[in-house]
Coordinates of C-alpha atoms in Angstrom, one line a residue:
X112 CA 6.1 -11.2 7.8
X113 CA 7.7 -8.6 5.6
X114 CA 7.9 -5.3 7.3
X115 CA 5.0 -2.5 6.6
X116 CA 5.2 0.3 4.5
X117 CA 3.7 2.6 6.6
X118 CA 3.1 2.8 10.9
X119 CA 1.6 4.8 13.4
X120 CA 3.4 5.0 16.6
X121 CA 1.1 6.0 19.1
X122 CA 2.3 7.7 22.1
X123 CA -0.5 8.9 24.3
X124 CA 1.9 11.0 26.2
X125 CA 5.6 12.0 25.8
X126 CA 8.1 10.9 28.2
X127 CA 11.8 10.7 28.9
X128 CA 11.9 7.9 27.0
X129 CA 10.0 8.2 24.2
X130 CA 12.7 9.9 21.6
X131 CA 14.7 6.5 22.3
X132 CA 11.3 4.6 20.9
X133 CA 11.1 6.7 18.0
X134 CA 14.9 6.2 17.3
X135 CA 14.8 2.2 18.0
X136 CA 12.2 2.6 15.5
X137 CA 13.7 4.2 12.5
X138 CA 17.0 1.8 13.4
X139 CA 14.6 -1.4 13.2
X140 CA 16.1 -4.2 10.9
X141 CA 13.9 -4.6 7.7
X142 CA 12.3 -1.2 8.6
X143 CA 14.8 0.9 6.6
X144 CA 12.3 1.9 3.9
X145 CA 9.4 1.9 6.4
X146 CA 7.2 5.7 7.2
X147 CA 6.4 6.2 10.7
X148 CA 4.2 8.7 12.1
X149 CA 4.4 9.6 15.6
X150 CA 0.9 10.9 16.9
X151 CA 1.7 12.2 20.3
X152 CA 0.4 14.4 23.2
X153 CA 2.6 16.2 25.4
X154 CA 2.6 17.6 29.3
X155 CA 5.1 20.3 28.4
X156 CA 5.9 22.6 25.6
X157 CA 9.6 21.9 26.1
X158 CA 9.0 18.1 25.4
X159 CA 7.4 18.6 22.0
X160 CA 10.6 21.0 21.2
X161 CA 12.4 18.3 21.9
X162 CA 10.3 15.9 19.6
X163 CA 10.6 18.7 16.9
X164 CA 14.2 19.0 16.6
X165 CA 14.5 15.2 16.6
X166 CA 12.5 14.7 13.5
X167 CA 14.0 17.3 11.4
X168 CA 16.5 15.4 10.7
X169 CA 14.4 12.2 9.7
X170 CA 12.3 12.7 7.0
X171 CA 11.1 9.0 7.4
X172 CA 9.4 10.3 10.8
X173 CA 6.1 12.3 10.7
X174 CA 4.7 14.2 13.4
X175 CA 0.7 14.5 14.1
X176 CA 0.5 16.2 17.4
X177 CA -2.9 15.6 19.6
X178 CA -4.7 18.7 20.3
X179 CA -5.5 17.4 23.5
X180 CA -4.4 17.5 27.4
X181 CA -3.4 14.6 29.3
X182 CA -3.0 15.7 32.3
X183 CA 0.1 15.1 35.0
X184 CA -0.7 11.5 34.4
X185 CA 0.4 10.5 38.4
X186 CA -2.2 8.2 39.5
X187 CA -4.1 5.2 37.7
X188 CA -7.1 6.4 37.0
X189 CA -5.7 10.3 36.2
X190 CA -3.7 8.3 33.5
X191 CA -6.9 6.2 32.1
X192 CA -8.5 9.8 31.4
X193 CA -5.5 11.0 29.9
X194 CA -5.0 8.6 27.6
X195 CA -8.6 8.4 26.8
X196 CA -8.4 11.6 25.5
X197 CA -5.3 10.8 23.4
X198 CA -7.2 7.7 22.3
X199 CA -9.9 9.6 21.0
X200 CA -8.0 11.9 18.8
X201 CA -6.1 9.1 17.6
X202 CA -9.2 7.4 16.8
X203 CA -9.9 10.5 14.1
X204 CA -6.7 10.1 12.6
X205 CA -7.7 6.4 12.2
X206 CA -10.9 7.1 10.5
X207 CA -9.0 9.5 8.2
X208 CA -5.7 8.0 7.3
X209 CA -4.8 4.4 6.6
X210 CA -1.7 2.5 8.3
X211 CA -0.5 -1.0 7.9
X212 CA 0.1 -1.5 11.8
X213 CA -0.8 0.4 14.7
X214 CA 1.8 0.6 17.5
X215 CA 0.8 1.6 21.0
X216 CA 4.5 2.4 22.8
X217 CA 2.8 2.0 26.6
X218 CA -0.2 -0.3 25.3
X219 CA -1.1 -1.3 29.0
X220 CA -3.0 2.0 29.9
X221 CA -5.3 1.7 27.1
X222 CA -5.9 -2.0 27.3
X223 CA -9.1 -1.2 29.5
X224 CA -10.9 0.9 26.6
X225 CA -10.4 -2.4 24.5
X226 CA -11.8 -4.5 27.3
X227 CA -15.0 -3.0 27.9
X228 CA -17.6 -3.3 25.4
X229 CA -19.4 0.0 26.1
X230 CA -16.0 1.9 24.9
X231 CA -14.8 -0.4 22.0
X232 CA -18.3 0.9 20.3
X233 CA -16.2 4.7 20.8
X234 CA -12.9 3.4 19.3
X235 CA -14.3 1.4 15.9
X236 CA -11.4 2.3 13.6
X237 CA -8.7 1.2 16.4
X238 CA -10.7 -2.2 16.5
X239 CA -10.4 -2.1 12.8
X240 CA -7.1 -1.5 12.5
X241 CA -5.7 -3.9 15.0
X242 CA -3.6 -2.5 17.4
X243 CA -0.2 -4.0 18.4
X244 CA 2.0 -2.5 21.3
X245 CA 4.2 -3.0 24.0
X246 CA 3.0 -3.8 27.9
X247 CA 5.8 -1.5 30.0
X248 CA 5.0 -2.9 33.2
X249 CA 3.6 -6.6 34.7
X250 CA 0.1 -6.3 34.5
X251 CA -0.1 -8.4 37.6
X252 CA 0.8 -11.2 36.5
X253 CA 4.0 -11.3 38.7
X254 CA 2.5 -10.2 41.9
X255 CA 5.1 -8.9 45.0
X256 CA 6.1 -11.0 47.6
X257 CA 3.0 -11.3 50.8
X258 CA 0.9 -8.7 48.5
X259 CA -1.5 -7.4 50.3
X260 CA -5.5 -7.2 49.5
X261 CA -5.4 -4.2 47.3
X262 CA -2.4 -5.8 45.3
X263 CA -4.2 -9.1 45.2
X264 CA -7.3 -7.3 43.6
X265 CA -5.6 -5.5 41.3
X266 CA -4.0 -8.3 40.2
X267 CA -7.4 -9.9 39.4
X268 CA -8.6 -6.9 37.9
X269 CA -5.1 -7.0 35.3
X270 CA -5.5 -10.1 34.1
X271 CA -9.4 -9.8 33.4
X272 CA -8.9 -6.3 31.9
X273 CA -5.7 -8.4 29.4
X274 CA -8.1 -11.0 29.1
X275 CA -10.8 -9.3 27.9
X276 CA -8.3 -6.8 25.3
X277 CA -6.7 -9.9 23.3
X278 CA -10.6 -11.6 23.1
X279 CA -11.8 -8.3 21.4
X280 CA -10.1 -8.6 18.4
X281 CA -8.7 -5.0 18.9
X282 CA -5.3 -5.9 20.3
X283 CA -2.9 -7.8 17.8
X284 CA -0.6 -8.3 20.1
X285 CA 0.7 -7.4 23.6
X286 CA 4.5 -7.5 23.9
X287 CA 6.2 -8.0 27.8
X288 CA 9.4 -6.2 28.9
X289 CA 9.2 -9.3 31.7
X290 CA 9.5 -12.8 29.8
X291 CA 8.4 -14.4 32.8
X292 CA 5.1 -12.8 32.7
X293 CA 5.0 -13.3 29.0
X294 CA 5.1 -16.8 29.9
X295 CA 2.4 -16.6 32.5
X296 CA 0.2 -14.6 29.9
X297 CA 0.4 -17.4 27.5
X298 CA -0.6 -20.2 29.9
X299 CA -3.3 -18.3 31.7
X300 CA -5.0 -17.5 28.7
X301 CA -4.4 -19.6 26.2
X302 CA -2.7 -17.7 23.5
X303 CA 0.4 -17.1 21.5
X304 CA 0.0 -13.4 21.1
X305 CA 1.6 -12.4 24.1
X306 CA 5.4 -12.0 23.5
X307 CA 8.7 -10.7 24.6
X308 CA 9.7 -7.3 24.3
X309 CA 12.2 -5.5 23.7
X310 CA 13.5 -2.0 25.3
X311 CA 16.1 -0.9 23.5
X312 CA 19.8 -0.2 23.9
X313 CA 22.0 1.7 21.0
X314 CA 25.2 0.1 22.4
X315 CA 27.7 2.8 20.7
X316 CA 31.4 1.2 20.0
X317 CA 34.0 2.0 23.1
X318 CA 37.7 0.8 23.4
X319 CA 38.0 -0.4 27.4
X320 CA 41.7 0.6 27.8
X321 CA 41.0 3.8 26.7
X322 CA 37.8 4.1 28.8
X323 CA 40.0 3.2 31.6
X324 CA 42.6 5.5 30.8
X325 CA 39.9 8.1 30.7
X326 CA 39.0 7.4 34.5
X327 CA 42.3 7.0 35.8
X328 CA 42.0 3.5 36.1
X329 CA 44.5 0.6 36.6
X330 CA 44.7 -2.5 34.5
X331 CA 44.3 -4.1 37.5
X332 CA 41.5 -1.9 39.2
X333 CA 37.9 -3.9 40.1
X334 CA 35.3 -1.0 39.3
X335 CA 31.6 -1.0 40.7
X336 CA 29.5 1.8 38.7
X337 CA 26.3 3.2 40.2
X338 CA 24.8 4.9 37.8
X339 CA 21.6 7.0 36.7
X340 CA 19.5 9.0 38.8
X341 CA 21.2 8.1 42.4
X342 CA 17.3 7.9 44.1
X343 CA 16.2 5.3 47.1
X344 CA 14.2 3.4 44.8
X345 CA 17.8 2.2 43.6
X346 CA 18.8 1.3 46.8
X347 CA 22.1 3.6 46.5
X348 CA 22.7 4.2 50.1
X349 CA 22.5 0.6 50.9
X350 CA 24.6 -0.1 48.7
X351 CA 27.2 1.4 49.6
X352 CA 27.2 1.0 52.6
X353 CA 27.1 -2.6 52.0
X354 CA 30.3 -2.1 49.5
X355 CA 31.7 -0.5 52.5
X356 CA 31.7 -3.7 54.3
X357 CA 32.7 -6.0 52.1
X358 CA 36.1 -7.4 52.3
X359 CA 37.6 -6.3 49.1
X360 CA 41.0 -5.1 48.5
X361 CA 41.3 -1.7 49.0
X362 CA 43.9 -0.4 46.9
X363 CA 42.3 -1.8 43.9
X364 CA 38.1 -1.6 44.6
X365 CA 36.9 1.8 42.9
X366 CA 33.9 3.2 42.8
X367 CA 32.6 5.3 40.0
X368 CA 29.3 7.1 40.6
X369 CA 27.4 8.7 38.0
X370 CA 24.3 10.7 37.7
X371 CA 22.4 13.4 39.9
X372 CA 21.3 12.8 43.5
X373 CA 17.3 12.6 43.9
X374 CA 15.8 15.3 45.6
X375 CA 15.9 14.8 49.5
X376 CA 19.1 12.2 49.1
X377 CA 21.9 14.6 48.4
X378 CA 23.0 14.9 52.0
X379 CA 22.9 11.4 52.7
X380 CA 24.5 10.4 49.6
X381 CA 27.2 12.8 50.5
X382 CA 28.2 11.2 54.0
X383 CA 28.2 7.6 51.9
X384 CA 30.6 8.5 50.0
X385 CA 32.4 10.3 52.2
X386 CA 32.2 6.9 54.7
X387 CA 33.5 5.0 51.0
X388 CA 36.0 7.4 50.0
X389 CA 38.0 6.3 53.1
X390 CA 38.3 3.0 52.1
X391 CA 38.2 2.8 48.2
X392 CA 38.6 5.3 45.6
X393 CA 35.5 7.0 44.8
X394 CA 34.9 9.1 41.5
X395 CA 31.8 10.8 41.3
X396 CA 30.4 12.7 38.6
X397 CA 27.4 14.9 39.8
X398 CA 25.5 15.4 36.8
X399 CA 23.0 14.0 34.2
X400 CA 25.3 11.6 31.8
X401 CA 24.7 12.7 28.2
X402 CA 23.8 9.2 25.8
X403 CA 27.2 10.0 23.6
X404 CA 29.1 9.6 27.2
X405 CA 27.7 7.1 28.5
X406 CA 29.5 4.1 26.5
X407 CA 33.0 4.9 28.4
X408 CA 31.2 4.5 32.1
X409 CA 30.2 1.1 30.9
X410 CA 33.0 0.0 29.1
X411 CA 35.4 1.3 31.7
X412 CA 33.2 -1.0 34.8
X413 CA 33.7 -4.3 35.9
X414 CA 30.1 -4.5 37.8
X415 CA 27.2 -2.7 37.5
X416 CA 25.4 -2.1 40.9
X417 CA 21.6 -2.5 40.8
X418 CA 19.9 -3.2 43.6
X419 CA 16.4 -1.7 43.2
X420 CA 14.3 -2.2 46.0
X421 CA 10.7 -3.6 45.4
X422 CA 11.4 -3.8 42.1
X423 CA 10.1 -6.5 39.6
X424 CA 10.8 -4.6 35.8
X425 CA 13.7 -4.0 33.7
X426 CA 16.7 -1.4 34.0
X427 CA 18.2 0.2 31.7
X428 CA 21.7 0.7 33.7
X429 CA 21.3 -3.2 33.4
X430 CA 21.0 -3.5 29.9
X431 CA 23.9 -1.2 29.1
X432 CA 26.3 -2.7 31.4
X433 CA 24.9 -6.1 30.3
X434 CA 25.5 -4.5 26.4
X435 CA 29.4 -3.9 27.4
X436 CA 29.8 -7.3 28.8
X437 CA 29.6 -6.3 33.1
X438 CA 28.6 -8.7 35.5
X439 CA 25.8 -7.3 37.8
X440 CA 24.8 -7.2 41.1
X441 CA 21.1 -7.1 41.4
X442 CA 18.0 -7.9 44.4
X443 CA 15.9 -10.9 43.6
X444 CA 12.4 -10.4 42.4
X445 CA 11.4 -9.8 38.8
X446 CA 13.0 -9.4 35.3
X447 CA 16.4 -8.2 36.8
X448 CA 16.8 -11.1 39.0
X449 CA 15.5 -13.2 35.9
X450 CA 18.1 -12.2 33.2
X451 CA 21.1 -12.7 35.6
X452 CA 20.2 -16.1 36.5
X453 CA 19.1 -17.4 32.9
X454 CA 22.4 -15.8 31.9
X455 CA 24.7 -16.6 34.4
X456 CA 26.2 -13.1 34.4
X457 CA 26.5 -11.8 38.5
X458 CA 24.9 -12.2 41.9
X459 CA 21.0 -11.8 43.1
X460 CA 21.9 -10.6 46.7
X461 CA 19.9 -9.4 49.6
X462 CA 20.4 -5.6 51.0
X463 CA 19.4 -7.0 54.0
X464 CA 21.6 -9.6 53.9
X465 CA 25.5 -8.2 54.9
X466 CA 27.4 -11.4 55.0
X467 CA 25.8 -13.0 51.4
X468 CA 26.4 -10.0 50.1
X469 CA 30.0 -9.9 51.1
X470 CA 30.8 -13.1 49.5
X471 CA 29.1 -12.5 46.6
X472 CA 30.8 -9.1 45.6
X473 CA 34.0 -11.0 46.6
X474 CA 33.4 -13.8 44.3
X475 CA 32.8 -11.3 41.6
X476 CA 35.9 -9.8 42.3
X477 CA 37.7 -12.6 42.2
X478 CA 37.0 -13.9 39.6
X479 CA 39.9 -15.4 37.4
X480 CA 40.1 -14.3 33.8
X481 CA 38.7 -17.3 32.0
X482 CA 35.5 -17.0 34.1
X483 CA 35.1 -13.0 34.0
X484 CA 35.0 -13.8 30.2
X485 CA 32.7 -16.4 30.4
X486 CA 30.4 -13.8 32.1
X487 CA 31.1 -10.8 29.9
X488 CA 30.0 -12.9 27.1
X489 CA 27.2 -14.0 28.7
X490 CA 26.1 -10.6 29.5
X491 CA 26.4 -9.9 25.7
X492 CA 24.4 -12.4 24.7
X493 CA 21.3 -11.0 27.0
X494 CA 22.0 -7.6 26.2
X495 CA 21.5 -8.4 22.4
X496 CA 18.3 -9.4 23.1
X497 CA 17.7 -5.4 24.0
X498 CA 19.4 -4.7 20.5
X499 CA 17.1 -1.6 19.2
X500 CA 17.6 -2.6 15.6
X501 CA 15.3 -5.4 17.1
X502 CA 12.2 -3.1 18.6
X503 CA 9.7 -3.2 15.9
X504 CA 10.2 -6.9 15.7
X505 CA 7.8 -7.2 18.8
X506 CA 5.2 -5.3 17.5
X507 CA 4.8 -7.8 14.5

């Protein structure tokens, strides 16, 4: 399918993220002649400065901002109004302006307006128009481990609601970060428009000796990098404290940390590293890593640490480091635990688990140098499928 001429992105509400979209976008293989406009709603004023400036200089990307208010957007059913009310001033653009696709960027909040009869009659000209987007989280397909009731139902209630938004002939297309779920989609309901997606990585070009140098750090040095927002849901305490443990070498184990503490953590986080500075080498950098920095971190590691707790979607700390050819170190359940097995490119270990996770981060480091290439290029190979000259591909 050729690419089209001219797309709506819609993004019902602007987050951290969503300049990243609109870049993967424009950087899309075959889409270099393509128009996009972006019709948007935003929480704060500072967020649609930011969207501003952005498009200035890329006169292939339009701006229609939605006159409406979406609300914090915190809980389920606060974000269903909120992007209802996008939806609906989308819906006039639709009826006004004529695009040859229609990309939702978070397509699983509105798939419930699609589902329900008595609101497709309200959004016609999306029905029309066929809507293609990307599904940002599992839908419940991939339930957690011993869910409980509530889980269980809304699990139900997910499929149904994706069920009943691919029979409506509204939805073109519903693309998974997770492949296993995008698996599970396709046998539970019998169809092949449920595909993989992609989140997208700009991997910028970076020498590793000289992001070594840059560090500090010895030929010879095995480096763990932490890195991102340091919060519990990454399980950063943990592990370091498991690191601690581990019987690695000393003199040559460093850690480099990277990224603000969450609120609440930055006194516990401190005595961590305190507790790991006494052993290893720690280098921490207290502060939000700019994107043009971030290559060195990742070409300078050996591992990437991430062990989300209770996690089952992507990472984009993984994804980089995958990009620069780390091995990983990751807790099983969900797309994390997936891509490292597929790809052969670290160790699933349990936080929980001291001794497994001491061989395992011994094994990783060391590892002789025909293997640890093996890996790297393993890890390539998964983190091209993350390329963002690849994102629009998963809306066609």
């Amino acid at each position: 399918m050729s690419a089209p001429r001219k797309v709506l992105l819609a993004d019902p509400v602007v987050v951290s993220h969503s300049l990243l979209y609109y870049e993967a976008a424009l950087a899309s293989a075959g889409f270099e002649e393509t128009e996009f406009t972006v019709a948007a709603a935003v929480q704060r004023e500072e967020d649609w400065d930011r969207v501003t400036e952005f498009s200035r200089s890329r006169p292939r990307l339009k701006l229609r901002r939605l006159d409406v208010d979406p609300g914090r957007c915190l809980g389920r059913w606060e974000c269903w109004r909120g992007f209802g009310r996008s939806m609906r001033a989308i819906e006039q653009i639709l009826r006004s302006d004529r695009f040859d696709l229609v990309a939702y960027l978070s397509l699983d909040v509105v798939l419930v307006y699609f589902a329900i009869a008595a609101f497709r009659r309200h959004i016609r000209a999306h029905c029309q128009a066929g809507v293609a987007g990307a599904l940002f989280r599992d839908n419940g397909l991939r339930p957690p481990a011993n869910p409980a009731l509530k889980a269980r139902a809304r699990s139900v209630m997910d499929l149904w609601i994706l069920r009943r938004a691919l029979g409506s002939g509204g939805v073109r297309k519903a693309a998974f970060l997770d492949p296993w779920c995008a698996d599970r989609a396709r046998e539970l309901l019998k169809t092949d428009r449920c595909g993989y997606g992609v989140d997208p990585v700009f991997a910028g070009p970076c020498d590793p000796g000289a992001a070594r140098a840059q560090f500090g750090l010895a030929r010879d040095d095995f480096v763990f990098l932490l890195f991102g927002l340091l919060s519990d849901r990454k399980g950063i305490l943990e592990s370091l404290a498991r690191l601690r443990e581990a019987p690695l070498p000393a003199a040559k184990t460093v850690l480099l940390v990277a990224g603000p503490a969450s609120p609440g953590l930055q006194r516990q986080l401190d005595l961590e590293l305190a507790a790991a500075a006494r052993k290893y080498r720690v280098i921490r950098h207290d502060r939000f890593i700019q994107r043009t920095e971030m290559p060195a971190y990742f070409a300078a590691a050996d591992c990437a640490v991430c062990l989300y707790k209770d996690f089952s979607g992507s990472s984009s700390v993984l994804l980089h480091a995958a990009t620069y050819g780390n091995t990983a170190l990751v807790c099983p359940g969900g797309a994390m635990e997936d891509a490292v097995r597929k790809y052969d490119f670290g160790e699933v270990v349990r936080l929980d688990d001291a001794e497994g996770f001491s061989v395992a981060v011994a094994r990783l480091a060391g590892l002789d140098d025909a293997t640890r290439k093996g890996m790297a290029e393993r890890a390539r190979t998964y983190g091209a499928t993350m390329d963002a000259r690849r994102f629009m591909s998963q809306f066609l």
